[in-house]
Amino acid sequence: MIHNPKVKIHTDIGDLIVTLYADKAPVTVSNFLNYVQQKRFNDSTIFRIVTESNAEQPEDANTKIQVIQAGLPPEHPLLLPSILHESTKDSGLSHIHGTISMARFEPGSADGSFFFCIGDQLELDYGGKRYSDGLGFAAFGRITDGMDALTSIFEQAEPQEYLKNEITIKSIALI
């Protein structure tokens, strides 16, 4: 049996405890833990909060979403190489409220940026309509404690999805 580790994400607003499903998404969890163990997420930020009212639709996006995006944005110097895409078809996971998943542009482009689902975001699953490729995103864990902090973070949304007042992630550590 594969151990499903837990991490504590310590932010300016509160802490999130996340169980990572290494048994269902081993490549994605391994990638995330590499960032954690190398302390690459320390002093990173929550830099994007997408709501129904501020969502900027990508060219091929076919549905609105509500997510909180964090970690290292594109082009950040601490990014590691991209990883293989583990779809929800393969993992059996789903983008329900509190799920952590990898951000991506193209399949196989996920690296050090991740997001949390606010409410059920099933259009992010394999076969969903968020992107026309239908491959969805790589869910790899879920918040098991700290939903109140997640709600408080979501309440910091601004009129535009990319935050002017980013929220600091002080650290992410295994517990």
CSV table of C-alpha atoms in Angstrom, one decimal, residues 16-113:
chain,number,residue,atom,x,y,z
A,16,LEU,CA,-4.5,24.2,4.9
A,17,ILE,CA,-3.8,20.5,5.6
A,18,VAL,CA,-3.8,18.6,2.3
A,19,THR,CA,-3.7,14.8,1.8
A,20,LEU,CA,-1.8,13.9,-1.3
A,21,TYR,CA,-3.1,10.8,-3.2
A,22,ALA,CA,0.2,9.1,-4.1
A,23,ASP,CA,-1.7,5.9,-4.7
A,24,LYS,CA,-3.8,7.5,-7.5
A,25,ALA,CA,-1.5,10.2,-8.9
A,26,PRO,CA,2.1,9.1,-8.2
A,27,VAL,CA,3.8,11.3,-10.8
A,28,THR,CA,2.0,14.4,-9.8
A,29,VAL,CA,2.4,13.8,-6.1
A,30,SER,CA,6.1,13.1,-6.6
A,31,ASN,CA,6.6,16.3,-8.5
A,32,PHE,CA,4.7,18.4,-5.8
A,33,LEU,CA,6.8,16.8,-3.0
A,34,ASN,CA,10.0,17.6,-4.9
A,35,TYR,CA,9.0,21.3,-4.7
A,36,VAL,CA,8.1,20.9,-1.0
A,37,GLN,CA,11.3,19.0,0.0
A,38,GLN,CA,13.5,21.5,-1.9
A,39,LYS,CA,11.5,24.4,-0.2
A,40,ARG,CA,10.8,25.9,-3.6
A,41,PHE,CA,7.3,26.9,-2.5
A,42,ASN,CA,8.5,28.7,0.6
A,43,ASP,CA,7.7,32.4,0.2
A,44,SER,CA,5.7,31.7,-3.0
A,45,THR,CA,2.2,33.2,-3.4
A,46,ILE,CA,-1.4,32.7,-4.1
A,47,PHE,CA,-1.4,34.8,-7.2
A,48,ARG,CA,-4.8,34.2,-8.9
A,49,ILE,CA,-8.3,33.8,-7.6
A,50,VAL,CA,-10.9,33.0,-10.4
A,51,THR,CA,-14.5,33.7,-9.6
A,52,GLU,CA,-17.6,33.6,-11.7
A,53,SER,CA,-17.5,37.4,-12.0
A,54,ASN,CA,-13.8,38.0,-12.8
A,55,ALA,CA,-13.0,35.0,-15.0
A,56,GLU,CA,-11.0,35.8,-18.1
A,57,GLN,CA,-11.7,33.0,-20.5
A,58,PRO,CA,-8.8,31.4,-22.4
A,59,GLU,CA,-9.2,31.2,-26.1
A,60,ASP,CA,-10.3,27.6,-26.1
A,61,ALA,CA,-12.1,27.6,-22.7
A,62,ASN,CA,-15.7,26.6,-22.9
A,63,THR,CA,-16.8,27.0,-19.3
A,64,LYS,CA,-16.2,29.2,-16.3
A,65,ILE,CA,-14.5,27.9,-13.2
A,66,GLN,CA,-13.8,29.0,-9.6
A,67,VAL,CA,-10.3,28.3,-8.4
A,68,ILE,CA,-7.5,29.6,-6.2
A,69,GLN,CA,-4.1,29.3,-8.0
A,70,ALA,CA,-0.8,29.3,-6.1
A,71,GLY,CA,2.9,28.2,-6.2
A,72,LEU,CA,5.3,29.4,-8.9
A,73,PRO,CA,3.8,31.3,-11.9
A,74,PRO,CA,5.0,30.6,-15.5
A,75,GLU,CA,8.6,31.6,-16.2
A,76,HIS,CA,9.6,31.5,-12.5
A,77,PRO,CA,13.3,30.7,-12.0
A,78,LEU,CA,12.6,28.0,-9.4
A,79,LEU,CA,10.4,25.9,-11.8
A,80,LEU,CA,11.5,22.3,-12.3
A,81,PRO,CA,10.9,20.5,-15.7
A,82,SER,CA,7.3,19.8,-16.6
A,83,ILE,CA,5.8,16.4,-15.9
A,84,LEU,CA,3.6,13.8,-17.6
A,85,HIS,CA,-0.1,14.6,-17.5
A,86,GLU,CA,-2.1,12.2,-15.1
A,87,SER,CA,-5.7,12.7,-16.1
A,88,THR,CA,-8.6,12.1,-13.8
A,89,LYS,CA,-9.6,9.3,-16.2
A,90,ASP,CA,-6.4,7.5,-15.0
A,91,SER,CA,-6.4,8.6,-11.4
A,92,GLY,CA,-10.1,8.2,-10.7
A,93,LEU,CA,-10.1,11.5,-8.8
A,94,SER,CA,-12.5,14.4,-9.5
A,95,HIS,CA,-12.3,18.1,-9.2
A,96,ILE,CA,-14.7,18.5,-6.2
A,97,HIS,CA,-14.6,21.2,-3.6
A,98,GLY,CA,-11.2,21.4,-1.9
A,99,THR,CA,-9.3,19.3,-4.5
A,100,ILE,CA,-5.7,20.3,-5.3
A,101,SER,CA,-4.7,20.0,-8.9
A,102,MET,CA,-1.9,21.0,-11.2
A,103,ALA,CA,-2.3,24.1,-13.5
A,104,ARG,CA,-1.3,23.6,-17.1
A,105,PHE,CA,-1.5,25.0,-20.5
A,106,GLU,CA,-0.9,22.0,-22.8
A,107,PRO,CA,-1.0,18.4,-21.5
A,108,GLY,CA,2.4,17.6,-20.0
A,109,SER,CA,3.2,21.3,-19.2
A,110,ALA,CA,2.4,21.2,-15.4
A,111,ASP,CA,5.3,22.1,-13.2
A,112,GLY,CA,5.1,24.3,-10.1
A,113,SER,CA,1.7,25.9,-10.2
